Amino acid sequence: AQSVTQLDSQVPVFEEAPVELRCNYSSSVSVYLFWYVQYPNQGLQLLLKYLSGSTLVKGINGFEAEFNKSQTSFHLRKPSVHISDTAEYFCAVSRSGTASKLTFGTGTRLQVTL
Amino acid sequence: NAGVTQTPKFQVLKTGQSMTLQCAQDMNHEYMSWYRQDPGMGLRLIHYSVGAGITDQGEVPNGYNVSRSTTEDFPLRLLSAAPSQTSVYFCASRHRTSGGYNEQFFGPGTRLTVL
């Protein structure tokens, strides 16, 4: 079975500052990794995904994440955040090679202020 | 395409009442699933279906029933609501393949309160 840990439940940051949201996973097999974003009162939207290949993955809205197999991490970064990035961010994992179920982390609330 | 739709958006129930949360998708996805979202717990899988007539339990199935009579619809039933079922419920769907990845699409959610 896979599991995901998002250590930071809330991350406050000023607009135009960089941000990193941390995600660590646990699995005995190869995995796919995902970041989803949930804006207030909306469903989840896929931000980016790692399936294979390059460990640096670029997603929508200027976000990127780096897959680090040795540290079992998949941290999300953005060099300069905007007010509109205020949302809940979820890291998720599934077993690779199959269309298997997603396991989600507990989420990180990114609060961007002026 | 409307994508994944859910009704109602909000619902308040009394303990012991029953109700059905509706979910529909128009993308001809074989795989559909229900999650509940609770503060500090992320999303947890309740039930899922890999095609019409086939359903299976997820991580937290107790208190919920599902059926899948058509490809498009995947209703979630609460037979006797309990306050512990107060949550936000999300339906999701994707194509089913024998290998590889297919993006999962989420509905807008149903916010349920059980008094």
JSON list of C-alpha atoms in Angstrom, two decimals:
[
{"chain": "A", "resi": 1, "resn": "ALA", "atom": "CA", "xyz": [0.00, 0.00, 0.00]},
{"chain": "A", "resi": 2, "resn": "GLN", "atom": "CA", "xyz": [1.04, 3.58, -0.57]},
{"chain": "A", "resi": 3, "resn": "SER", "atom": "CA", "xyz": [0.83, 6.53, 1.80]},
{"chain": "A", "resi": 4, "resn": "VAL", "atom": "CA", "xyz": [1.41, 10.27, 1.55]},
{"chain": "A", "resi": 5, "resn": "THR", "atom": "CA", "xyz": [2.52, 12.76, 4.17]},
{"chain": "A", "resi": 6, "resn": "GLN", "atom": "CA", "xyz": [2.05, 16.49, 3.87]},
{"chain": "A", "resi": 7, "resn": "LEU", "atom": "CA", "xyz": [3.75, 17.88, 6.94]},
{"chain": "A", "resi": 8, "resn": "ASP", "atom": "CA", "xyz": [2.52, 21.45, 6.62]},
{"chain": "A", "resi": 9, "resn": "SER", "atom": "CA", "xyz": [-1.20, 21.93, 7.16]},
{"chain": "A", "resi": 10, "resn": "GLN", "atom": "CA", "xyz": [-0.95, 25.67, 6.48]},
{"chain": "A", "resi": 11, "resn": "VAL", "atom": "CA", "xyz": [1.61, 27.80, 4.67]},
{"chain": "A", "resi": 12, "resn": "PRO", "atom": "CA", "xyz": [1.25, 31.59, 4.86]},
{"chain": "A", "resi": 13, "resn": "VAL", "atom": "CA", "xyz": [3.25, 33.57, 2.30]},
{"chain": "A", "resi": 14, "resn": "PHE", "atom": "CA", "xyz": [3.36, 37.10, 0.95]},
{"chain": "A", "resi": 15, "resn": "GLU", "atom": "CA", "xyz": [2.50, 37.81, -2.65]},
{"chain": "A", "resi": 16, "resn": "GLU", "atom": "CA", "xyz": [5.46, 37.55, -5.06]},
{"chain": "A", "resi": 17, "resn": "ALA", "atom": "CA", "xyz": [7.43, 35.44, -2.57]},
{"chain": "A", "resi": 18, "resn": "PRO", "atom": "CA", "xyz": [8.55, 31.89, -3.44]},
{"chain": "A", "resi": 19, "resn": "VAL", "atom": "CA", "xyz": [6.83, 28.92, -1.88]},
{"chain": "A", "resi": 20, "resn": "GLU", "atom": "CA", "xyz": [7.48, 25.22, -1.38]},
{"chain": "A", "resi": 21, "resn": "LEU", "atom": "CA", "xyz": [4.82, 22.76, -0.29]},
{"chain": "A", "resi": 22, "resn": "ARG", "atom": "CA", "xyz": [6.27, 19.52, 0.99]},
{"chain": "A", "resi": 23, "resn": "CYS", "atom": "CA", "xyz": [5.12, 16.01, 0.14]},
{"chain": "A", "resi": 24, "resn": "ASN", "atom": "CA", "xyz": [6.70, 12.72, 1.13]},
{"chain": "A", "resi": 25, "resn": "TYR", "atom": "CA", "xyz": [5.42, 9.33, 0.13]},
{"chain": "A", "resi": 26, "resn": "SER", "atom": "CA", "xyz": [5.88, 5.73, 1.15]},
{"chain": "A", "resi": 27, "resn": "SER", "atom": "CA", "xyz": [5.63, 2.78, -1.21]},
{"chain": "A", "resi": 28, "resn": "SER", "atom": "CA", "xyz": [7.30, -0.57, -1.82]},
{"chain": "A", "resi": 29, "resn": "VAL", "atom": "CA", "xyz": [6.62, -0.34, -5.56]},
{"chain": "A", "resi": 30, "resn": "SER", "atom": "CA", "xyz": [7.05, 2.26, -8.28]},
{"chain": "A", "resi": 31, "resn": "VAL", "atom": "CA", "xyz": [4.55, 5.08, -8.12]},
{"chain": "A", "resi": 32, "resn": "TYR", "atom": "CA", "xyz": [2.86, 7.87, -10.00]},
{"chain": "A", "resi": 33, "resn": "LEU", "atom": "CA", "xyz": [2.73, 11.17, -8.10]},
{"chain": "A", "resi": 34, "resn": "PHE", "atom": "CA", "xyz": [0.29, 14.03, -8.39]},
{"chain": "A", "resi": 35, "resn": "TRP", "atom": "CA", "xyz": [-0.49, 17.46, -7.07]},
{"chain": "A", "resi": 36, "resn": "TYR", "atom": "CA", "xyz": [-4.09, 18.66, -7.07]},
{"chain": "A", "resi": 37, "resn": "VAL", "atom": "CA", "xyz": [-5.39, 22.13, -6.26]},
{"chain": "A", "resi": 38, "resn": "GLN", "atom": "CA", "xyz": [-8.76, 22.91, -4.72]},
{"chain": "A", "resi": 39, "resn": "TYR", "atom": "CA", "xyz": [-9.97, 26.50, -4.86]},
{"chain": "A", "resi": 40, "resn": "PRO", "atom": "CA", "xyz": [-12.61, 27.56, -2.33]},
{"chain": "A", "resi": 41, "resn": "ASN", "atom": "CA", "xyz": [-15.93, 25.76, -2.82]},
{"chain": "A", "resi": 42, "resn": "GLN", "atom": "CA", "xyz": [-14.70, 23.92, -5.89]},
{"chain": "A", "resi": 43, "resn": "GLY", "atom": "CA", "xyz": [-13.64, 20.40, -6.82]},
{"chain": "A", "resi": 44, "resn": "LEU", "atom": "CA", "xyz": [-10.08, 19.20, -7.30]},
{"chain": "A", "resi": 45, "resn": "GLN", "atom": "CA", "xyz": [-8.09, 20.14, -10.37]},
{"chain": "A", "resi": 46, "resn": "LEU", "atom": "CA", "xyz": [-4.92, 18.39, -11.51]},
{"chain": "A", "resi": 47, "resn": "LEU", "atom": "CA", "xyz": [-1.93, 20.72, -11.16]},
{"chain": "A", "resi": 48, "resn": "LEU", "atom": "CA", "xyz": [0.82, 18.40, -12.35]},
{"chain": "A", "resi": 49, "resn": "LYS", "atom": "CA", "xyz": [1.87, 14.77, -12.40]},
{"chain": "A", "resi": 50, "resn": "TYR", "atom": "CA", "xyz": [4.97, 12.60, -12.45]},
{"chain": "A", "resi": 51, "resn": "LEU", "atom": "CA", "xyz": [4.64, 9.34, -14.36]},
{"chain": "A", "resi": 52, "resn": "SER", "atom": "CA", "xyz": [8.19, 8.65, -15.55]},
{"chain": "A", "resi": 53, "resn": "GLY", "atom": "CA", "xyz": [11.13, 10.32, -17.22]},
{"chain": "A", "resi": 54, "resn": "SER", "atom": "CA", "xyz": [12.36, 13.75, -16.19]},
{"chain": "A", "resi": 55, "resn": "THR", "atom": "CA", "xyz": [12.20, 14.22, -12.44]},
{"chain": "A", "resi": 56, "resn": "LEU", "atom": "CA", "xyz": [11.33, 17.93, -12.80]},
{"chain": "A", "resi": 57, "resn": "VAL", "atom": "CA", "xyz": [7.70, 18.29, -13.73]},
{"chain": "A", "resi": 58, "resn": "LYS", "atom": "CA", "xyz": [6.05, 21.53, -14.79]},
{"chain": "A", "resi": 59, "resn": "GLY", "atom": "CA", "xyz": [2.38, 22.13, -14.30]},
{"chain": "A", "resi": 60, "resn": "ILE", "atom": "CA", "xyz": [-0.24, 24.79, -14.74]},
{"chain": "A", "resi": 61, "resn": "ASN", "atom": "CA", "xyz": [-0.11, 28.29, -13.24]},
{"chain": "A", "resi": 62, "resn": "GLY", "atom": "CA", "xyz": [3.70, 28.33, -13.00]},
{"chain": "A", "resi": 63, "resn": "PHE", "atom": "CA", "xyz": [3.99, 25.47, -10.51]},
{"chain": "A", "resi": 64, "resn": "GLU", "atom": "CA", "xyz": [6.62, 22.76, -10.72]},
{"chain": "A", "resi": 65, "resn": "ALA", "atom": "CA", "xyz": [7.58, 19.74, -8.65]},
{"chain": "A", "resi": 66, "resn": "GLU", "atom": "CA", "xyz": [10.63, 17.54, -8.41]},
{"chain": "A", "resi": 67, "resn": "PHE", "atom": "CA", "xyz": [10.50, 13.80, -7.90]},
{"chain": "A", "resi": 68, "resn": "ASN", "atom": "CA", "xyz": [13.27, 12.63, -5.59]},
{"chain": "A", "resi": 69, "resn": "LYS", "atom": "CA", "xyz": [13.28, 8.86, -5.35]},
{"chain": "A", "resi": 70, "resn": "SER", "atom": "CA", "xyz": [16.07, 8.62, -2.77]},
{"chain": "A", "resi": 71, "resn": "GLN", "atom": "CA", "xyz": [14.26, 10.98, -0.42]},
{"chain": "A", "resi": 72, "resn": "THR", "atom": "CA", "xyz": [10.79, 9.74, -1.45]},
{"chain": "A", "resi": 73, "resn": "SER", "atom": "CA", "xyz": [9.66, 13.30, -1.92]},
{"chain": "A", "resi": 74, "resn": "PHE", "atom": "CA", "xyz": [7.65, 15.27, -4.45]},
{"chain": "A", "resi": 75, "resn": "HIS", "atom": "CA", "xyz": [7.75, 18.88, -3.27]},
{"chain": "A", "resi": 76, "resn": "LEU", "atom": "CA", "xyz": [5.74, 21.55, -5.07]},
{"chain": "A", "resi": 77, "resn": "ARG", "atom": "CA", "xyz": [7.33, 24.92, -5.80]},
{"chain": "A", "resi": 78, "resn": "LYS", "atom": "CA", "xyz": [6.49, 28.26, -7.32]},
{"chain": "A", "resi": 79, "resn": "PRO", "atom": "CA", "xyz": [9.04, 31.08, -7.59]},
{"chain": "A", "resi": 80, "resn": "SER", "atom": "CA", "xyz": [6.52, 33.91, -7.16]},
{"chain": "A", "resi": 81, "resn": "VAL", "atom": "CA", "xyz": [3.00, 33.40, -5.85]},
{"chain": "A", "resi": 82, "resn": "HIS", "atom": "CA", "xyz": [-0.11, 35.45, -6.50]},
{"chain": "A", "resi": 83, "resn": "ILE", "atom": "CA", "xyz": [-3.16, 36.13, -4.40]},
{"chain": "A", "resi": 84, "resn": "SER", "atom": "CA", "xyz": [-5.09, 33.86, -6.76]},
{"chain": "A", "resi": 85, "resn": "ASP", "atom": "CA", "xyz": [-2.91, 30.90, -5.69]},
{"chain": "A", "resi": 86, "resn": "THR", "atom": "CA", "xyz": [-4.67, 30.85, -2.33]},
{"chain": "A", "resi": 87, "resn": "ALA", "atom": "CA", "xyz": [-6.14, 27.35, -2.19]},
{"chain": "A", "resi": 88, "resn": "GLU", "atom": "CA", "xyz": [-5.80, 23.89, -0.70]},
{"chain": "A", "resi": 89, "resn": "TYR", "atom": "CA", "xyz": [-3.15, 21.69, -2.30]},
{"chain": "A", "resi": 90, "resn": "PHE", "atom": "CA", "xyz": [-3.21, 17.91, -2.16]},
{"chain": "A", "resi": 91, "resn": "CYS", "atom": "CA", "xyz": [-0.41, 15.51, -2.94]},
{"chain": "A", "resi": 92, "resn": "ALA", "atom": "CA", "xyz": [-1.50, 12.06, -4.14]},
{"chain": "A", "resi": 93, "resn": "VAL", "atom": "CA", "xyz": [0.11, 8.77, -5.10]},
{"chain": "A", "resi": 94, "resn": "SER", "atom": "CA", "xyz": [-0.90, 5.68, -7.01]},
{"chain": "A", "resi": 95, "resn": "ARG", "atom": "CA", "xyz": [0.91, 2.54, -8.00]},
{"chain": "A", "resi": 96, "resn": "SER", "atom": "CA", "xyz": [2.53, 2.93, -11.39]},
{"chain": "A", "resi": 97, "resn": "GLY", "atom": "CA", "xyz": [1.81, 0.72, -14.36]},
{"chain": "A", "resi": 98, "resn": "THR", "atom": "CA", "xyz": [-1.81, 0.27, -13.45]},
{"chain": "A", "resi": 99, "resn": "ALA", "atom": "CA", "xyz": [-4.81, 2.54, -13.34]},
{"chain": "A", "resi": 100, "resn": "SER", "atom": "CA", "xyz": [-5.10, 2.00, -9.61]},
{"chain": "A", "resi": 101, "resn": "LYS", "atom": "CA", "xyz": [-6.64, 4.04, -6.86]},
{"chain": "A", "resi": 102, "resn": "LEU", "atom": "CA", "xyz": [-5.29, 7.38, -5.66]},
{"chain": "A", "resi": 103, "resn": "THR", "atom": "CA", "xyz": [-4.16, 7.86, -2.09]},
{"chain": "A", "resi": 104, "resn": "PHE", "atom": "CA", "xyz": [-4.28, 11.47, -0.95]},
{"chain": "A", "resi": 105, "resn": "GLY", "atom": "CA", "xyz": [-2.35, 13.43, 1.62]},
{"chain": "A", "resi": 106, "resn": "THR", "atom": "CA", "xyz": [-4.13, 15.53, 4.21]},
{"chain": "A", "resi": 107, "resn": "GLY", "atom": "CA", "xyz": [-3.66, 18.76, 2.27]},
{"chain": "A", "resi": 108, "resn": "THR", "atom": "CA", "xyz": [-1.78, 22.05, 2.69]},
{"chain": "A", "resi": 109, "resn": "ARG", "atom": "CA", "xyz": [-3.62, 25.31, 2.85]},
{"chain": "A", "resi": 110, "resn": "LEU", "atom": "CA", "xyz": [-1.64, 28.01, 0.98]},
{"chain": "A", "resi": 111, "resn": "GLN", "atom": "CA", "xyz": [-2.63, 31.47, 2.13]},
{"chain": "A", "resi": 112, "resn": "VAL", "atom": "CA", "xyz": [-1.19, 34.30, 0.04]},
{"chain": "A", "resi": 113, "resn": "THR", "atom": "CA", "xyz": [-1.44, 37.83, 1.42]},
{"chain": "A", "resi": 114, "resn": "LEU", "atom": "CA", "xyz": [-0.34, 41.28, 0.28]},
{"chain": "B", "resi": 1, "resn": "ASN", "atom": "CA", "xyz": [-19.10, 18.27, -22.25]},
{"chain": "B", "resi": 2, "resn": "ALA", "atom": "CA", "xyz": [-20.45, 18.98, -18.78]},
{"chain": "B", "resi": 3, "resn": "GLY", "atom": "CA", "xyz": [-17.77, 16.74, -17.26]},
{"chain": "B", "resi": 4, "resn": "VAL", "atom": "CA", "xyz": [-18.63, 15.34, -13.83]},
{"chain": "B", "resi": 5, "resn": "THR", "atom": "CA", "xyz": [-21.77, 16.76, -12.27]},
{"chain": "B", "resi": 6, "resn": "GLN", "atom": "CA", "xyz": [-23.06, 16.29, -8.74]},
{"chain": "B", "resi": 7, "resn": "THR", "atom": "CA", "xyz": [-26.39, 17.10, -7.13]},
{"chain": "B", "resi": 8, "resn": "PRO", "atom": "CA", "xyz": [-27.30, 18.52, -4.74]},
{"chain": "B", "resi": 9, "resn": "LYS", "atom": "CA", "xyz": [-24.59, 21.05, -3.89]},
{"chain": "B", "resi": 10, "resn": "PHE", "atom": "CA", "xyz": [-25.74, 21.32, -0.28]},
{"chain": "B", "resi": 11, "resn": "GLN", "atom": "CA", "xyz": [-27.89, 19.10, 1.91]},
{"chain": "B", "resi": 12, "resn": "VAL", "atom": "CA", "xyz": [-28.91, 19.04, 5.56]},
{"chain": "B", "resi": 13, "resn": "LEU", "atom": "CA", "xyz": [-30.27, 15.80, 7.01]},
{"chain": "B", "resi": 14, "resn": "LYS", "atom": "CA", "xyz": [-31.48, 14.67, 10.39]},
{"chain": "B", "resi": 15, "resn": "THR", "atom": "CA", "xyz": [-29.96, 11.60, 11.98]},
{"chain": "B", "resi": 16, "resn": "GLY", "atom": "CA", "xyz": [-31.62, 8.49, 10.61]},
{"chain": "B", "resi": 17, "resn": "GLN", "atom": "CA", "xyz": [-32.82, 10.02, 7.36]},
{"chain": "B", "resi": 18, "resn": "SER", "atom": "CA", "xyz": [-31.85, 8.52, 4.04]},
{"chain": "B", "resi": 19, "resn": "MET", "atom": "CA", "xyz": [-30.78, 10.23, 0.85]},
{"chain": "B", "resi": 20, "resn": "THR", "atom": "CA", "xyz": [-28.99, 9.70, -2.44]},
{"chain": "B", "resi": 21, "resn": "LEU", "atom": "CA", "xyz": [-26.15, 11.82, -3.73]},
{"chain": "B", "resi": 22, "resn": "GLN", "atom": "CA", "xyz": [-26.20, 11.92, -7.49]},
{"chain": "B", "resi": 23, "resn": "CYS", "atom": "CA", "xyz": [-23.18, 11.78, -9.78]},
{"chain": "B", "resi": 24, "resn": "ALA", "atom": "CA", "xyz": [-23.13, 11.76, -13.57]},
{"chain": "B", "resi": 25, "resn": "GLN", "atom": "CA", "xyz": [-20.43, 12.03, -16.22]},
{"chain": "B", "resi": 26, "resn": "ASP", "atom": "CA", "xyz": [-20.69, 12.47, -19.97]},
{"chain": "B", "resi": 27, "resn": "MET", "atom": "CA", "xyz": [-17.16, 11.42, -20.93]},
{"chain": "B", "resi": 28, "resn": "ASN", "atom": "CA", "xyz": [-17.93, 7.69, -21.30]},
{"chain": "B", "resi": 29, "resn": "HIS", "atom": "CA", "xyz": [-15.56, 6.91, -18.44]},
{"chain": "B", "resi": 30, "resn": "GLU", "atom": "CA", "xyz": [-15.60, 3.36, -17.19]},
{"chain": "B", "resi": 31, "resn": "TYR", "atom": "CA", "xyz": [-14.12, 4.10, -13.77]},
{"chain": "B", "resi": 32, "resn": "MET", "atom": "CA", "xyz": [-16.10, 6.16, -11.25]},
{"chain": "B", "resi": 33, "resn": "SER", "atom": "CA", "xyz": [-15.50, 6.70, -7.57]},
{"chain": "B", "resi": 34, "resn": "TRP", "atom": "CA", "xyz": [-16.78, 8.48, -4.47]},
{"chain": "B", "resi": 35, "resn": "TYR", "atom": "CA", "xyz": [-14.57, 10.25, -1.94]},
{"chain": "B", "resi": 36, "resn": "ARG", "atom": "CA", "xyz": [-15.29, 12.07, 1.26]},
{"chain": "B", "resi": 37, "resn": "GLN", "atom": "CA", "xyz": [-13.23, 15.02, 2.39]},
{"chain": "B", "resi": 38, "resn": "ASP", "atom": "CA", "xyz": [-12.84, 15.82, 6.05]},
{"chain": "B", "resi": 39, "resn": "PRO", "atom": "CA", "xyz": [-10.66, 18.50, 7.67]},
{"chain": "B", "resi": 40, "resn": "GLY", "atom": "CA", "xyz": [-7.14, 17.27, 8.30]},
{"chain": "B", "resi": 41, "resn": "MET", "atom": "CA", "xyz": [-7.81, 13.92, 6.61]},
{"chain": "B", "resi": 42, "resn": "GLY", "atom": "CA", "xyz": [-7.62, 14.65, 2.91]},
{"chain": "B", "resi": 43, "resn": "LEU", "atom": "CA", "xyz": [-9.82, 12.63, 0.56]},
{"chain": "B", "resi": 44, "resn": "ARG", "atom": "CA", "xyz": [-10.73, 9.08, 1.40]},
{"chain": "B", "resi": 45, "resn": "LEU", "atom": "CA", "xyz": [-12.19, 6.59, -1.05]},
{"chain": "B", "resi": 46, "resn": "ILE", "atom": "CA", "xyz": [-15.67, 5.31, -0.16]},
{"chain": "B", "resi": 47, "resn": "HIS", "atom": "CA", "xyz": [-16.68, 3.11, -3.12]},
{"chain": "B", "resi": 48, "resn": "TYR", "atom": "CA", "xyz": [-15.65, 2.75, -6.71]},
{"chain": "B", "resi": 49, "resn": "SER", "atom": "CA", "xyz": [-16.84, 1.12, -9.91]},
{"chain": "B", "resi": 50, "resn": "VAL", "atom": "CA", "xyz": [-14.85, -0.14, -12.88]},
{"chain": "B", "resi": 51, "resn": "GLY", "atom": "CA", "xyz": [-17.89, -0.39, -15.14]},
{"chain": "B", "resi": 52, "resn": "ALA", "atom": "CA", "xyz": [-21.65, -0.80, -15.26]},
{"chain": "B", "resi": 53, "resn": "GLY", "atom": "CA", "xyz": [-22.77, -3.52, -12.88]},
{"chain": "B", "resi": 54, "resn": "ILE", "atom": "CA", "xyz": [-19.43, -3.68, -11.03]},
{"chain": "B", "resi": 55, "resn": "THR", "atom": "CA", "xyz": [-18.76, -1.93, -7.72]},
{"chain": "B", "resi": 56, "resn": "ASP", "atom": "CA", "xyz": [-16.28, -2.40, -4.91]},
{"chain": "B", "resi": 57, "resn": "GLN", "atom": "CA", "xyz": [-15.46, -0.97, -1.52]},
{"chain": "B", "resi": 58, "resn": "GLY", "atom": "CA", "xyz": [-12.84, 1.63, -0.86]},
{"chain": "B", "resi": 59, "resn": "GLU", "atom": "CA", "xyz": [-11.20, 2.74, 2.36]},
{"chain": "B", "resi": 60, "resn": "VAL", "atom": "CA", "xyz": [-14.31, 3.91, 4.26]},
{"chain": "B", "resi": 61, "resn": "PRO", "atom": "CA", "xyz": [-17.40, 2.11, 2.88]},
{"chain": "B", "resi": 62, "resn": "ASN", "atom": "CA", "xyz": [-19.46, 1.62, 6.05]},
{"chain": "B", "resi": 63, "resn": "GLY", "atom": "CA", "xyz": [-22.81, 3.41, 6.00]},
{"chain": "B", "resi": 64, "resn": "TYR", "atom": "CA", "xyz": [-22.84, 3.88, 2.23]},
{"chain": "B", "resi": 65, "resn": "ASN", "atom": "CA", "xyz": [-24.27, 1.91, -0.67]},
{"chain": "B", "resi": 66, "resn": "VAL", "atom": "CA", "xyz": [-23.64, 2.29, -4.38]},
{"chain": "B", "resi": 67, "resn": "SER", "atom": "CA", "xyz": [-24.86, 0.80, -7.62]},
{"chain": "B", "resi": 68, "resn": "ARG", "atom": "CA", "xyz": [-23.87, 1.31, -11.25]},
{"chain": "B", "resi": 69, "resn": "SER", "atom": "CA", "xyz": [-26.67, 0.51, -13.65]},
{"chain": "B", "resi": 70, "resn": "THR", "atom": "CA", "xyz": [-25.35, 2.75, -16.44]},
{"chain": "B", "resi": 71, "resn": "THR", "atom": "CA", "xyz": [-21.94, 4.00, -17.53]},
{"chain": "B", "resi": 72, "resn": "GLU", "atom": "CA", "xyz": [-23.00, 7.59, -16.90]},
{"chain": "B", "resi": 73, "resn": "ASP", "atom": "CA", "xyz": [-24.41, 7.46, -13.36]},
{"chain": "B", "resi": 74, "resn": "PHE", "atom": "CA", "xyz": [-22.98, 6.42, -10.01]},
{"chain": "B", "resi": 75, "resn": "PRO", "atom": "CA", "xyz": [-25.28, 7.35, -7.10]},
{"chain": "B", "resi": 76, "resn": "LEU", "atom": "CA", "xyz": [-24.18, 7.17, -3.47]},
{"chain": "B", "resi": 77, "resn": "ARG", "atom": "CA", "xyz": [-26.83, 6.19, -0.93]},
{"chain": "B", "resi": 78, "resn": "LEU", "atom": "CA", "xyz": [-26.92, 6.90, 2.76]},
{"chain": "B", "resi": 79, "resn": "LEU", "atom": "CA", "xyz": [-29.52, 4.54, 4.24]},
{"chain": "B", "resi": 80, "resn": "SER", "atom": "CA", "xyz": [-29.53, 5.97, 7.77]},
{"chain": "B", "resi": 81, "resn": "ALA", "atom": "CA", "xyz": [-27.52, 9.16, 8.09]},
{"chain": "B", "resi": 82, "resn": "ALA", "atom": "CA", "xyz": [-25.29, 9.72, 11.11]},
{"chain": "B", "resi": 83, "resn": "PRO", "atom": "CA", "xyz": [-23.51, 12.90, 12.27]},
{"chain": "B", "resi": 84, "resn": "SER", "atom": "CA", "xyz": [-20.19, 11.17, 11.46]},
{"chain": "B", "resi": 85, "resn": "GLN", "atom": "CA", "xyz": [-21.19, 11.35, 7.81]},
{"chain": "B", "resi": 86, "resn": "THR", "atom": "CA", "xyz": [-21.10, 15.14, 7.83]},
{"chain": "B", "resi": 87, "resn": "SER", "atom": "CA", "xyz": [-18.55, 15.82, 5.13]},
{"chain": "B", "resi": 88, "resn": "VAL", "atom": "CA", "xyz": [-17.93, 17.06, 1.62]},
{"chain": "B", "resi": 89, "resn": "TYR", "atom": "CA", "xyz": [-18.44, 14.33, -0.96]},
{"chain": "B", "resi": 90, "resn": "PHE", "atom": "CA", "xyz": [-16.67, 14.25, -4.30]},
{"chain": "B", "resi": 91, "resn": "CYS", "atom": "CA", "xyz": [-17.39, 12.05, -7.27]},
{"chain": "B", "resi": 92, "resn": "ALA", "atom": "CA", "xyz": [-14.65, 11.37, -9.81]},
{"chain": "B", "resi": 93, "resn": "SER", "atom": "CA", "xyz": [-14.29, 9.52, -13.07]},
{"chain": "B", "resi": 94, "resn": "ARG", "atom": "CA", "xyz": [-11.65, 8.42, -15.58]},
{"chain": "B", "resi": 95, "resn": "HIS", "atom": "CA", "xyz": [-11.09, 5.98, -18.39]},
{"chain": "B", "resi": 96, "resn": "ARG", "atom": "CA", "xyz": [-10.07, 2.52, -17.34]},
{"chain": "B", "resi": 97, "resn": "THR", "atom": "CA", "xyz": [-7.05, 1.00, -19.04]},
{"chain": "B", "resi": 98, "resn": "SER", "atom": "CA", "xyz": [-5.08, -2.16, -18.50]},
{"chain": "B", "resi": 99, "resn": "GLY", "atom": "CA", "xyz": [-1.96, -0.16, -17.83]},
{"chain": "B", "resi": 100, "resn": "GLY", "atom": "CA", "xyz": [-0.60, 3.34, -17.69]},
{"chain": "B", "resi": 101, "resn": "TYR", "atom": "CA", "xyz": [-2.31, 6.47, -16.53]},
{"chain": "B", "resi": 102, "resn": "ASN", "atom": "CA", "xyz": [-5.57, 8.25, -17.15]},
{"chain": "B", "resi": 103, "resn": "GLU", "atom": "CA", "xyz": [-6.43, 11.55, -15.55]},
{"chain": "B", "resi": 104, "resn": "GLN", "atom": "CA", "xyz": [-9.15, 11.48, -12.94]},
{"chain": "B", "resi": 105, "resn": "PHE", "atom": "CA", "xyz": [-11.77, 14.27, -13.19]},
{"chain": "B", "resi": 106, "resn": "PHE", "atom": "CA", "xyz": [-13.59, 15.49, -10.11]},
{"chain": "B", "resi": 107, "resn": "GLY", "atom": "CA", "xyz": [-17.05, 16.89, -9.66]},
{"chain": "B", "resi": 108, "resn": "PRO", "atom": "CA", "xyz": [-17.72, 20.13, -7.72]},
{"chain": "B", "resi": 109, "resn": "GLY", "atom": "CA", "xyz": [-18.74, 18.31, -4.54]},
{"chain": "B", "resi": 110, "resn": "THR", "atom": "CA", "xyz": [-21.77, 17.94, -2.28]},
{"chain": "B", "resi": 111, "resn": "ARG", "atom": "CA", "xyz": [-21.60, 19.46, 1.19]},
{"chain": "B", "resi": 112, "resn": "LEU", "atom": "CA", "xyz": [-23.63, 17.29, 3.57]},
{"chain": "B", "resi": 113, "resn": "THR", "atom": "CA", "xyz": [-24.52, 18.13, 7.15]},
{"chain": "B", "resi": 114, "resn": "VAL", "atom": "CA", "xyz": [-26.18, 15.56, 9.40]},
{"chain": "B", "resi": 115, "resn": "LEU", "atom": "CA", "xyz": [-27.75, 16.97, 12.55]}
]
